[in-house]
Tab-separated table of C-alpha atoms in Angstrom:
chain	number	residue	atom	x	y	z
F	1	MET	CA	0.176	-0.040	0.170
F	2	MET	CA	1.317	3.339	-0.834
F	3	TYR	CA	1.228	5.902	1.785
F	4	ASN	CA	1.807	9.943	1.278
F	5	ASP	CA	3.606	12.048	3.122
F	6	LEU	CA	0.893	13.241	5.434
F	7	ILE	CA	-0.002	9.745	6.786
F	8	GLU	CA	3.415	8.862	7.376
F	9	LYS	CA	3.923	12.000	9.339
F	10	GLN	CA	0.887	11.133	11.130
F	11	ILE	CA	1.833	7.246	11.839
F	12	ILE	CA	5.983	8.117	12.992
F	13	GLY	CA	3.639	11.059	15.306
F	14	ARG	CA	1.540	7.926	16.692
F	15	LEU	CA	4.434	5.390	17.307
F	16	LYS	CA	6.336	8.184	18.757
F	17	ILE	CA	2.743	8.678	21.192
F	18	ASP	CA	2.404	4.728	21.872
F	19	ASN	CA	6.345	3.990	22.927
F	20	PRO	CA	7.036	6.646	25.842
F	21	TRP	CA	10.304	5.072	26.678
F	22	TRP	CA	11.961	5.529	23.603
F	23	THR	CA	12.683	9.513	25.296
F	24	GLU	CA	11.275	8.603	28.945
F	25	ASN	CA	13.481	5.766	29.244
F	26	GLU	CA	10.808	3.715	31.473
F	27	ILE	CA	7.494	2.045	30.825
F	28	PRO	CA	4.278	4.212	32.280
F	29	GLN	CA	4.216	4.629	35.966
F	30	TYR	CA	0.266	3.368	35.625
F	31	ILE	CA	1.600	0.112	33.947
F	32	SER	CA	4.610	-0.285	36.017
F	33	SER	CA	2.875	-0.301	39.425
F	34	MET	CA	-0.015	-2.852	38.408
F	35	HIS	CA	0.803	-6.304	39.717
F	36	PRO	CA	2.308	-8.418	36.803
F	37	ARG	CA	0.456	-12.045	36.587
F	38	LEU	CA	2.225	-14.467	37.413
F	39	TYR	CA	2.736	-16.227	33.084
F	40	LEU	CA	5.397	-13.426	32.716
F	41	ASP	CA	8.273	-15.144	34.778
F	42	ILE	CA	6.939	-17.834	31.865
F	43	PHE	CA	6.662	-15.323	28.881
F	44	TYR	CA	9.576	-13.246	29.502
F	45	PRO	CA	12.830	-16.250	28.666
F	46	LEU	CA	10.822	-17.386	25.871
F	47	LEU	CA	11.170	-13.332	24.953
F	48	ILE	CA	15.093	-13.249	25.478
F	49	ASP	CA	15.941	-16.374	23.965
F	50	THR	CA	17.297	-15.280	20.236
F	51	GLU	CA	18.934	-18.353	19.551
F	52	VAL	CA	15.947	-20.123	17.546
F	53	ARG	CA	15.023	-17.431	14.798
F	54	ARG	CA	10.770	-17.821	15.977
F	55	ALA	CA	8.249	-14.828	16.285
F	56	LEU	CA	6.402	-15.218	19.636
F	57	LEU	CA	2.928	-15.533	19.408
F	58	LEU	CA	0.886	-14.358	22.452
F	59	MET	CA	-3.182	-15.498	22.358
F	60	GLY	CA	-5.809	-15.251	24.433
F	61	PRO	CA	-9.602	-13.706	25.146
F	62	ARG	CA	-10.157	-9.972	25.514
F	63	ARG	CA	-8.961	-7.993	28.891
F	64	VAL	CA	-6.780	-10.951	30.101
F	65	GLY	CA	-4.135	-8.634	30.436
F	66	LYS	CA	-1.814	-9.053	26.765
F	67	THR	CA	-1.189	-5.635	26.401
F	68	VAL	CA	-0.040	-5.338	29.562
F	69	LEU	CA	1.969	-8.482	29.573
F	70	LEU	CA	3.657	-6.449	26.347
F	71	TYR	CA	4.759	-3.968	28.748
F	72	HIS	CA	5.877	-5.485	31.771
F	73	SER	CA	8.096	-7.823	29.194
F	74	ILE	CA	9.150	-3.966	28.000
F	75	GLY	CA	9.944	-2.963	31.194
F	76	ARG	CA	12.101	-6.062	31.973
F	77	LEU	CA	13.887	-5.626	28.613
F	78	ILE	CA	14.564	-2.013	29.918
F	79	ALA	CA	15.916	-2.844	33.118
F	80	ASP	CA	17.958	-5.625	31.739
F	81	GLY	CA	20.080	-3.520	29.845
F	82	VAL	CA	18.042	-3.570	26.338
F	83	SER	CA	18.319	0.318	24.659
F	84	PRO	CA	14.581	1.873	25.122
F	85	ARG	CA	15.084	2.645	21.625
F	86	ASN	CA	15.580	-0.490	20.431
F	87	ILE	CA	12.294	-1.978	21.527
F	88	ILE	CA	9.038	-0.766	19.458
F	89	TYR	CA	5.583	-1.101	20.183
F	90	ILE	CA	3.051	-1.551	17.431
F	91	ALA	CA	-0.905	-1.921	18.010
F	92	VAL	CA	-2.270	-3.044	14.469
F	93	ASP	CA	-6.013	-2.291	15.648
F	94	THR	CA	-5.067	1.651	15.437
F	95	PRO	CA	-6.683	3.078	12.534
F	96	ILE	CA	-4.349	4.492	11.589
F	97	TYR	CA	-2.325	1.657	10.654
F	98	ASN	CA	-5.385	0.244	8.365
F	99	LYS	CA	-3.431	-1.851	5.515
F	100	ILE	CA	-0.429	-1.372	5.607
F	101	LEU	CA	1.851	-4.147	6.272
F	102	LEU	CA	3.987	-4.969	9.343
F	103	GLU	CA	7.173	-4.626	7.347
F	104	GLN	CA	6.389	-0.639	6.567
F	105	LEU	CA	5.103	-0.048	10.046
F	106	PHE	CA	8.574	-1.449	11.722
F	107	ASP	CA	10.135	0.537	8.342
F	108	LEU	CA	8.744	3.617	10.023
F	109	ALA	CA	9.547	2.985	13.356
F	110	LYS	CA	13.322	2.484	12.793
F	111	GLN	CA	12.652	5.937	10.456
F	112	ALA	CA	10.770	7.476	13.369
F	113	LEU	CA	13.932	6.102	15.442
F	114	ASP	CA	17.184	7.433	13.038
F	115	LYS	CA	17.866	4.039	12.904
F	116	THR	CA	16.598	3.157	9.494
F	117	ASP	CA	19.617	1.190	8.002
F	118	SER	CA	20.630	-0.304	11.818
F	119	LYS	CA	21.631	-3.716	12.374
F	120	GLU	CA	21.314	-3.486	15.681
F	121	ARG	CA	19.134	-6.222	17.738
F	122	PHE	CA	15.871	-5.188	18.239
F	123	TYR	CA	12.190	-6.189	19.887
F	124	VAL	CA	9.461	-5.721	18.259
F	125	PHE	CA	5.554	-5.713	19.580
F	126	PHE	CA	2.763	-6.173	17.609
F	127	ASP	CA	-0.139	-5.785	19.475
F	128	GLU	CA	-3.889	-7.286	18.274
F	129	ILE	CA	-2.593	-8.535	15.380
F	130	GLN	CA	-5.939	-10.454	13.769
F	131	TYR	CA	-6.644	-7.018	12.417
F	132	LEU	CA	-4.567	-7.789	9.356
F	133	LYS	CA	-5.082	-9.552	6.590
F	134	ASN	CA	-2.610	-12.213	6.158
F	135	TRP	CA	-0.870	-11.175	9.105
F	136	GLU	CA	0.808	-14.892	9.356
F	137	VAL	CA	1.984	-14.198	6.201
F	138	ASN	CA	3.902	-10.715	6.660
F	139	LEU	CA	5.541	-12.139	9.972
F	140	LYS	CA	6.552	-15.320	8.711
F	141	SER	CA	8.424	-13.276	6.140
F	142	LEU	CA	9.704	-11.032	8.964
F	143	VAL	CA	11.147	-13.353	10.827
F	144	ASP	CA	13.086	-14.910	7.660
F	145	THR	CA	14.227	-11.553	6.734
F	146	TYR	CA	15.208	-10.015	10.037
F	147	HIS	CA	17.641	-12.305	11.738
F	148	ASN	CA	18.941	-10.079	14.320
F	149	VAL	CA	15.073	-9.044	15.437
F	150	LYS	CA	12.429	-10.626	17.697
F	151	PHE	CA	9.517	-9.971	16.796
F	152	VAL	CA	6.437	-10.410	18.920
F	153	ALA	CA	2.522	-10.425	18.145
F	154	SER	CA	-0.597	-10.722	20.289
F	155	GLY	CA	-4.341	-11.602	19.774
F	156	SER	CA	-7.424	-11.977	21.180
F	157	ALA	CA	-9.000	-14.275	18.207
F	158	ALA	CA	-7.510	-17.224	19.966
F	159	ALA	CA	-7.956	-20.468	17.721
F	160	GLU	CA	-8.325	-19.046	14.431
F	161	LEU	CA	-4.681	-17.558	15.437
F	162	LYS	CA	-3.641	-20.491	15.844
F	163	LYS	CA	-4.908	-22.679	12.987
F	164	ARG	CA	-3.160	-19.867	10.754
F	165	SER	CA	-0.218	-19.761	13.319
F	166	ASN	CA	-0.205	-24.062	13.029
F	167	GLU	CA	-0.980	-23.412	8.572
F	168	SER	CA	1.743	-20.690	7.853
F	169	GLY	CA	3.993	-20.436	10.670
F	170	ALA	CA	5.160	-24.157	11.360
F	171	GLY	CA	8.523	-23.428	13.045
F	172	ARG	CA	8.129	-19.856	12.958
F	173	PHE	CA	5.959	-19.334	15.731
F	174	THR	CA	5.876	-19.828	19.608
F	175	ASP	CA	2.240	-20.158	20.637
F	176	PHE	CA	2.130	-18.667	24.500
F	177	HIS	CA	-1.851	-18.625	25.520
F	178	LEU	CA	-2.445	-16.249	28.370
F	179	PRO	CA	-6.084	-17.216	30.008
F	180	PRO	CA	-8.185	-15.789	32.010
F	181	LEU	CA	-6.921	-15.294	35.677
F	182	THR	CA	-6.661	-18.756	37.339
F	183	PHE	CA	-7.871	-18.926	41.149
F	184	TYR	CA	-4.253	-19.997	42.055
F	185	GLU	CA	-3.096	-16.542	40.122
F	186	TYR	CA	-6.071	-13.922	42.189
F	187	LEU	CA	-5.102	-14.910	45.610
F	188	HIS	CA	-1.392	-14.063	44.818
F	189	LEU	CA	-2.497	-10.996	43.192
F	190	LYS	CA	-4.825	-10.397	46.102
F	191	ASP	CA	-1.668	-11.111	48.823
F	192	TYR	CA	-4.111	-13.758	50.067
F	193	ALA	CA	-1.949	-17.013	49.288
F	194	GLN	CA	-0.936	-17.450	52.455
F	195	LEU	CA	-4.197	-18.683	53.527
F	196	MET	CA	-3.674	-21.796	51.475
F	197	GLN	CA	-0.638	-24.222	52.788
F	198	PRO	CA	0.149	-27.827	51.027
F	199	PHE	CA	0.313	-30.833	52.152
F	200	GLU	CA	0.710	-34.266	50.409
F	201	ILE	CA	-2.136	-36.811	48.816
F	202	ASP	CA	-1.714	-40.627	49.029
F	203	TRP	CA	-2.509	-41.734	45.104
F	204	SER	CA	-2.768	-44.111	43.384
F	205	ASN	CA	0.525	-44.018	41.620
F	206	GLY	CA	2.702	-42.400	44.561
F	207	LYS	CA	1.983	-39.065	46.206
F	208	ILE	CA	0.947	-35.948	44.800
F	209	ARG	CA	0.477	-32.335	46.178
F	210	GLY	CA	-2.838	-30.920	47.165
F	211	ASN	CA	-3.437	-27.765	48.962
F	212	LYS	CA	-5.568	-26.984	52.079
F	213	THR	CA	-6.613	-23.966	54.102
F	214	ILE	CA	-5.856	-22.175	57.386
F	215	ASP	CA	-9.139	-20.035	57.121
F	216	ILE	CA	-11.877	-22.114	55.466
F	217	THR	CA	-14.543	-18.985	55.830
F	218	LYS	CA	-11.665	-16.366	54.117
F	219	SER	CA	-10.923	-18.644	51.751
F	220	ASN	CA	-14.673	-19.481	50.974
F	221	LYS	CA	-15.324	-15.952	50.677
F	222	LEU	CA	-12.831	-15.559	47.900
F	223	PHE	CA	-14.217	-18.166	46.137
F	224	ILE	CA	-17.290	-16.853	45.625
F	225	ASP	CA	-15.819	-13.047	44.823
F	226	TYR	CA	-13.446	-14.929	42.063
F	227	ILE	CA	-16.582	-16.768	40.672
F	228	ASN	CA	-18.361	-13.800	40.364
F	229	PHE	CA	-15.040	-10.826	39.755
F	230	GLY	CA	-12.009	-13.081	39.260
F	231	GLY	CA	-11.212	-13.625	35.767
F	232	TYR	CA	-10.272	-10.121	34.589
F	233	PRO	CA	-7.002	-8.243	36.815
F	234	GLU	CA	-8.653	-4.662	35.833
F	235	VAL	CA	-12.201	-5.536	37.778
F	236	VAL	CA	-9.911	-7.263	40.252
F	237	PHE	CA	-9.053	-4.003	41.729
F	238	SER	CA	-11.212	-1.948	41.227
F	239	GLN	CA	-14.352	-1.786	42.659
F	240	ARG	CA	-16.151	0.698	40.627
F	241	ILE	CA	-15.807	-1.729	38.251
F	242	GLN	CA	-17.231	-4.831	40.413
F	243	GLU	CA	-20.736	-2.421	41.466
F	244	ASN	CA	-21.316	-2.255	37.448
F	245	PRO	CA	-19.120	-5.490	36.293
F	246	GLY	CA	-22.134	-5.468	33.153
F	247	GLN	CA	-20.152	-1.745	31.901
F	248	PHE	CA	-17.312	-2.968	31.641
F	249	ILE	CA	-16.922	-6.976	31.164
F	250	LYS	CA	-20.768	-6.711	28.938
F	251	HIS	CA	-19.559	-3.676	26.991
F	252	ASP	CA	-15.603	-3.775	26.552
F	253	ILE	CA	-15.128	-8.152	26.131
F	254	ILE	CA	-18.080	-9.826	25.434
F	255	ASP	CA	-20.085	-7.116	23.192
F	256	LYS	CA	-16.685	-6.113	20.849
F	257	VAL	CA	-16.542	-10.181	20.763
F	258	LEU	CA	-19.776	-11.046	19.641
F	259	LEU	CA	-20.659	-7.657	17.801
F	260	ARG	CA	-16.969	-7.022	16.186
F	261	ASP	CA	-14.091	-9.660	16.289
F	262	LEU	CA	-16.504	-12.578	15.456
F	263	PRO	CA	-17.893	-10.999	12.381
F	264	SER	CA	-14.806	-9.175	11.138
F	265	LEU	CA	-13.706	-13.022	11.507
F	266	TYR	CA	-15.788	-14.470	10.065
F	267	GLY	CA	-18.388	-12.926	8.261
F	268	ILE	CA	-21.345	-13.472	10.233
F	269	THR	CA	-23.970	-11.235	9.262
F	270	ASP	CA	-26.656	-11.559	12.497
F	271	VAL	CA	-25.075	-10.543	15.058
F	272	GLN	CA	-28.000	-11.038	17.399
F	273	GLU	CA	-28.260	-14.657	16.973
F	274	LEU	CA	-25.367	-14.913	18.005
F	275	ASN	CA	-25.464	-12.921	21.277
F	276	SER	CA	-28.854	-14.763	21.962
F	277	LEU	CA	-27.195	-18.182	21.784
F	278	PHE	CA	-24.321	-16.838	23.538
F	279	THR	CA	-26.289	-15.572	26.766
F	280	MET	CA	-28.439	-18.724	26.956
F	281	ILE	CA	-25.413	-20.331	27.423
F	282	ALA	CA	-23.734	-18.047	29.791
F	283	TYR	CA	-26.521	-18.363	31.874
F	284	HIS	CA	-26.697	-22.066	31.486
F	285	SER	CA	-22.724	-22.555	32.251
F	286	GLY	CA	-22.060	-26.523	33.115
F	287	SER	CA	-25.298	-27.930	31.740
F	288	GLN	CA	-25.683	-30.608	29.859
F	289	PHE	CA	-27.050	-29.591	26.127
F	290	SER	CA	-28.129	-31.495	22.151
F	291	TYR	CA	-27.819	-29.567	19.305
F	292	GLU	CA	-31.348	-30.577	18.699
F	293	GLY	CA	-32.356	-28.621	22.322
F	294	LEU	CA	-30.209	-25.943	21.493
F	295	SER	CA	-31.903	-25.825	17.648
F	296	ARG	CA	-35.610	-25.859	19.383
F	297	ASP	CA	-34.703	-23.243	21.859
F	298	SER	CA	-32.865	-21.083	19.815
F	299	GLY	CA	-34.847	-21.277	16.697
F	300	VAL	CA	-31.509	-21.743	15.192
F	301	LYS	CA	-30.512	-24.339	12.566
F	302	LYS	CA	-28.226	-27.312	13.627
F	303	GLU	CA	-25.295	-26.561	11.964
F	304	THR	CA	-25.157	-22.828	11.932
F	305	LEU	CA	-25.336	-24.131	16.029
F	306	ARG	CA	-21.839	-25.926	15.058
F	307	ARG	CA	-20.818	-22.734	13.576
F	308	TYR	CA	-21.874	-20.536	16.042
F	309	ILE	CA	-19.713	-22.770	19.022
F	310	GLN	CA	-16.825	-23.263	16.934
F	311	TYR	CA	-16.646	-19.272	17.104
F	312	LEU	CA	-17.464	-18.999	20.748
F	313	GLU	CA	-14.547	-21.746	21.571
F	314	ALA	CA	-12.039	-19.243	18.802
F	315	ALA	CA	-12.662	-16.030	20.857
F	316	PHE	CA	-12.357	-17.773	24.358
F	317	LEU	CA	-15.811	-17.555	25.512
F	318	VAL	CA	-17.217	-20.541	25.972
F	319	LYS	CA	-15.528	-24.470	25.923
F	320	LYS	CA	-16.917	-27.753	24.609
F	321	ILE	CA	-16.528	-30.498	27.152
F	322	ARG	CA	-17.307	-33.961	25.500
F	323	ARG	CA	-19.327	-36.767	26.905
F	324	ALA	CA	-17.914	-39.929	27.439
F	325	ASP	CA	-19.771	-43.273	29.153
F	326	ASP	CA	-19.500	-45.216	32.498
F	327	THR	CA	-15.827	-47.056	30.828
F	328	ALA	CA	-14.559	-43.265	29.602
F	329	LYS	CA	-15.102	-44.305	25.903
F	330	ALA	CA	-16.092	-41.672	23.527
F	331	TYR	CA	-19.414	-42.026	22.264
F	332	LYS	CA	-20.214	-42.752	18.602
F	333	ARG	CA	-22.523	-39.916	17.655
F	334	GLU	CA	-22.042	-36.599	19.708
F	335	MET	CA	-25.379	-36.381	20.723
F	336	LEU	CA	-24.852	-34.533	24.287
F	337	PHE	CA	-21.794	-32.041	25.413
F	338	LYS	CA	-21.411	-29.872	28.458
F	339	LEU	CA	-20.446	-25.950	27.185
F	340	TYR	CA	-18.665	-23.697	30.260
F	341	LEU	CA	-17.337	-20.384	30.031
F	342	THR	CA	-14.337	-20.021	30.124
F	343	ASN	CA	-14.401	-17.659	32.938
F	344	PRO	CA	-17.173	-17.716	35.468
F	345	SER	CA	-17.364	-13.505	36.010
F	346	LEU	CA	-18.976	-13.659	32.130
F	347	ARG	CA	-22.084	-15.052	33.863
F	348	CYS	CA	-22.272	-12.369	36.385
F	349	ALA	CA	-21.463	-9.459	33.809
F	350	LEU	CA	-24.881	-10.781	31.968
F	351	PHE	CA	-26.764	-10.840	34.520
F	352	GLN	CA	-25.732	-10.090	37.956
F	353	PRO	CA	-23.276	-11.596	40.817
F	354	ILE	CA	-24.599	-15.032	42.083
F	355	GLU	CA	-24.365	-16.028	45.643
F	356	GLU	CA	-23.651	-19.101	47.420
F	357	ASN	CA	-27.892	-19.936	48.233
F	358	ASP	CA	-28.720	-19.759	44.740
F	359	MET	CA	-30.091	-22.698	42.813
F	360	THR	CA	-27.483	-22.701	39.604
F	361	PHE	CA	-24.118	-21.790	42.017
F	362	GLY	CA	-22.943	-25.722	41.743
F	363	ASN	CA	-23.091	-25.130	38.052
F	364	MET	CA	-20.578	-21.589	38.974
F	365	VAL	CA	-18.205	-23.568	40.954
F	366	GLU	CA	-18.266	-26.334	38.148
F	367	THR	CA	-17.651	-23.597	36.088
F	368	ALA	CA	-14.704	-22.284	38.284
F	369	ILE	CA	-13.107	-25.711	38.227
F	370	PHE	CA	-13.083	-26.089	34.692
F	371	ALA	CA	-11.442	-22.788	34.170
F	372	GLN	CA	-8.369	-24.228	35.750
F	373	TRP	CA	-8.535	-26.973	33.647
F	374	ILE	CA	-9.073	-25.223	30.071
F	375	PRO	CA	-5.909	-23.608	29.535
F	376	ARG	CA	-3.940	-27.006	30.222
F	377	ASP	CA	-5.668	-28.713	27.065
F	378	ALA	CA	-5.761	-31.791	28.643
F	379	ASN	CA	-7.774	-34.795	28.117
F	380	ILE	CA	-10.954	-34.286	29.768
F	381	ALA	CA	-14.583	-35.349	29.446
F	382	TYR	CA	-17.512	-35.444	31.482
F	383	ALA	CA	-19.187	-39.277	32.109
F	384	ASN	CA	-22.248	-39.948	31.777
F	385	TRP	CA	-24.490	-42.868	31.265
F	386	ASN	CA	-28.548	-44.439	30.830
F	387	GLU	CA	-28.237	-47.037	28.397
F	388	GLY	CA	-29.405	-50.396	28.923
F	389	ASN	CA	-30.143	-51.875	32.085
F	390	LYS	CA	-26.909	-49.201	33.867
F	391	LYS	CA	-28.736	-46.494	36.307
F	392	GLN	CA	-28.650	-43.198	35.046
F	393	GLY	CA	-25.102	-41.920	36.464
F	394	GLU	CA	-22.983	-38.995	36.111
F	395	VAL	CA	-19.280	-37.954	37.324
F	396	ASP	CA	-18.447	-34.314	36.401
F	397	ILE	CA	-14.777	-34.674	35.103
F	398	VAL	CA	-12.581	-37.333	34.944
F	399	GLY	CA	-8.838	-37.385	33.030
F	400	ILE	CA	-8.789	-39.983	29.907
F	401	ASN	CA	-5.062	-41.482	29.167
F	402	GLU	CA	-4.634	-41.407	25.126
F	403	ALA	CA	-2.981	-43.576	24.789
F	404	ARG	CA	-5.263	-46.781	26.557
F	405	GLN	CA	-8.005	-44.628	26.303
F	406	LYS	CA	-9.295	-45.391	29.891
F	407	PRO	CA	-9.807	-43.012	32.467
F	408	ASP	CA	-6.787	-41.939	34.910
F	409	TRP	CA	-9.043	-40.324	37.572
F	410	ALA	CA	-12.099	-38.538	38.389
F	411	VAL	CA	-13.176	-35.787	40.368
F	412	GLU	CA	-16.697	-35.571	41.760
F	413	VAL	CA	-17.441	-31.570	41.763
F	414	LYS	CA	-19.799	-30.987	44.884
F	415	TRP	CA	-20.689	-27.907	47.062
F	416	THR	CA	-21.903	-29.614	50.176
F	417	ASP	CA	-19.889	-31.576	52.692
F	418	LYS	CA	-23.000	-34.209	53.011
F	419	PRO	CA	-20.322	-36.501	50.177
F	420	PHE	CA	-18.315	-36.510	53.352
F	421	ALA	CA	-20.479	-37.167	55.639
F	422	ASN	CA	-22.502	-39.602	53.654
F	423	PRO	CA	-20.080	-41.176	50.428
F	424	SER	CA	-22.172	-44.271	50.396
F	425	THR	CA	-25.580	-42.684	49.600
F	426	GLU	CA	-24.162	-39.263	48.092
F	427	LEU	CA	-21.488	-40.564	45.524
F	428	LYS	CA	-23.521	-43.623	43.907
F	429	SER	CA	-22.385	-42.637	40.339
F	430	LEU	CA	-18.867	-42.316	41.617
F	431	GLU	CA	-18.501	-45.617	42.718
F	432	TYR	CA	-20.508	-46.971	39.301
F	433	PHE	CA	-17.942	-45.709	37.994
F	434	MET	CA	-14.714	-46.325	39.979
F	435	ARG	CA	-15.411	-49.994	39.964
F	436	ALA	CA	-16.011	-49.897	36.261
F	437	ASN	CA	-13.071	-48.669	35.926
F	438	ASN	CA	-10.814	-50.286	38.259
F	439	LEU	CA	-9.837	-46.803	39.404
F	440	THR	CA	-8.398	-47.082	43.334
F	441	HIS	CA	-8.219	-43.771	44.166
F	442	ALA	CA	-11.097	-40.293	43.210
F	443	MET	CA	-11.551	-36.660	44.379
F	444	VAL	CA	-14.463	-35.321	45.819
F	445	THR	CA	-14.717	-31.441	46.211
F	446	THR	CA	-17.081	-30.033	49.024
F	447	ILE	CA	-17.666	-26.589	50.884
F	448	SER	CA	-14.971	-26.768	54.069
F	449	GLU	CA	-14.303	-30.604	54.503
F	450	THR	CA	-10.740	-32.285	54.049
F	451	GLY	CA	-9.751	-35.540	54.729
F	452	LYS	CA	-9.856	-39.216	53.225
F	453	LYS	CA	-11.976	-41.836	53.495
F	454	ASP	CA	-11.874	-45.553	52.440
F	455	MET	CA	-14.327	-46.808	51.187
F	456	PRO	CA	-14.284	-50.626	49.455
F	457	TYR	CA	-14.061	-49.833	46.126
F	458	GLY	CA	-11.037	-47.235	46.970
F	459	CYS	CA	-10.050	-44.468	48.276
F	460	LEU	CA	-12.155	-41.257	48.128
F	461	GLN	CA	-9.736	-37.467	49.205
F	462	PHE	CA	-11.754	-35.036	50.014
F	463	MET	CA	-11.339	-30.971	49.791
F	464	PRO	CA	-12.765	-28.032	49.803
F	465	ALA	CA	-13.507	-26.197	46.301
F	466	ALA	CA	-11.704	-23.012	46.716
F	467	CYS	CA	-8.572	-25.594	47.580
F	468	TYR	CA	-9.100	-27.794	44.584
F	469	ALA	CA	-9.104	-24.668	42.309
F	470	TYR	CA	-6.024	-23.124	43.923
F	471	THR	CA	-4.255	-26.417	43.387
F	472	VAL	CA	-5.178	-26.723	39.752
F	473	GLY	CA	-4.834	-23.094	39.124
F	474	GLU	CA	-1.119	-23.642	40.340
F	475	ASN	CA	-0.474	-27.016	38.569
F	476	THR	CA	-1.914	-25.433	35.376
F	477	LEU	CA	0.857	-22.476	35.845
F	478	LYS	CA	3.485	-25.156	36.275
F	479	SER	CA	2.862	-27.308	33.337
F	480	THR	CA	2.714	-24.165	31.315
F	481	LYS	CA	6.138	-23.474	32.622
F	482	LEU	CA	7.417	-26.999	31.819
F	483	SER	CA	5.917	-27.517	28.302
F	484	PHE	CA	8.534	-24.912	27.390
F	485	GLY	CA	10.891	-26.597	28.994
F	486	LEU	CA	11.855	-23.921	31.527
């Protein structure tokens, strides 16, 4: 694309505004004062690794802190001795950059720095890159051309970005997923991590680590707050936003995704239909659905529903969990499945904060716990059976061993202490599943009870839902670190 001198000057002016460290030698104080996300300690080593020539692709939903993570990374680069004038940040969705190629923007930034022909090492950040058509081809070309430049890109349409990354960036891009806040991060950001204490649990293959709390009342209050407000860093620290989450989360996150991001990426014309579907899913998060039932209730054709759910997954708003039978095998026909919000506070934004005595609170506890698992991309399902002479039953979370296609573990999510008091009568489905699959151990969440009970069919470990969510969130962070060999 050609652009005239006036537009060129305007672009350079915009670049200078967006890169205040070129003159101030530091990132803005209001950003440096923010608590960094714990994922920064995993992301930053990948950023400074220049041995392998790859662009770093930061993916995640809106408002989870991707841009702030980039700024905090820039702050660390400067603190580690990188010249601020060798760090370039470009917000690709800025209107004046419309249809301008990444290389042209990079050239104009170097021009603004009087480094047009410089061979120095640069760190270049492209924020919200999905708004440039064929960005993946542009970025791959830059990686291949500029061997002394570390390119970083971010985007909000995670699945779509990953698809294009796999198709065009194989061997040239490193994908990094930033999820909504886990409960583990939430407690750390709120300076309440001291409430949790690790302890060892005897398990089928040795010891595993869990967490117990020194104050279950406080931990449960924080867990309920997390369910209502905990997914987004800005909401965690703003009482004003918590008083009106609909204004912030619904307008800045949900509406922009449903009304702008998805239509622009997939050519959706009936955004009201998509919006209505998402609202229905959000209200019933954690429920079992079928395409037939959804089509009947919404009036949307089944094939259109399939696409809409794929789009909502691509935008990281919902996650579809497959149904397995009592032996954890997938059903030949996908008749039923569960849909979860990737972040329980999305429901609060659409409706109102939920209280623990609400009849649907159990589903939101389940949603919050699934939210801790989702970033790990683990092979999990829920078991549900009601065929032949089998009595109907369900187990909430089942971990599938891919090699054996058998269950390795099972979790029953409860927001009550009744199963701890009466496991024989309250956990019939779990007992059936453990017997059918020769599982010797299983986890059951409670409101407040911690302990284990040896049953005739195996050992049940009980843990408060807040402690289990914290443990899964902690392990998710660790598994992310291990996946990058750190």
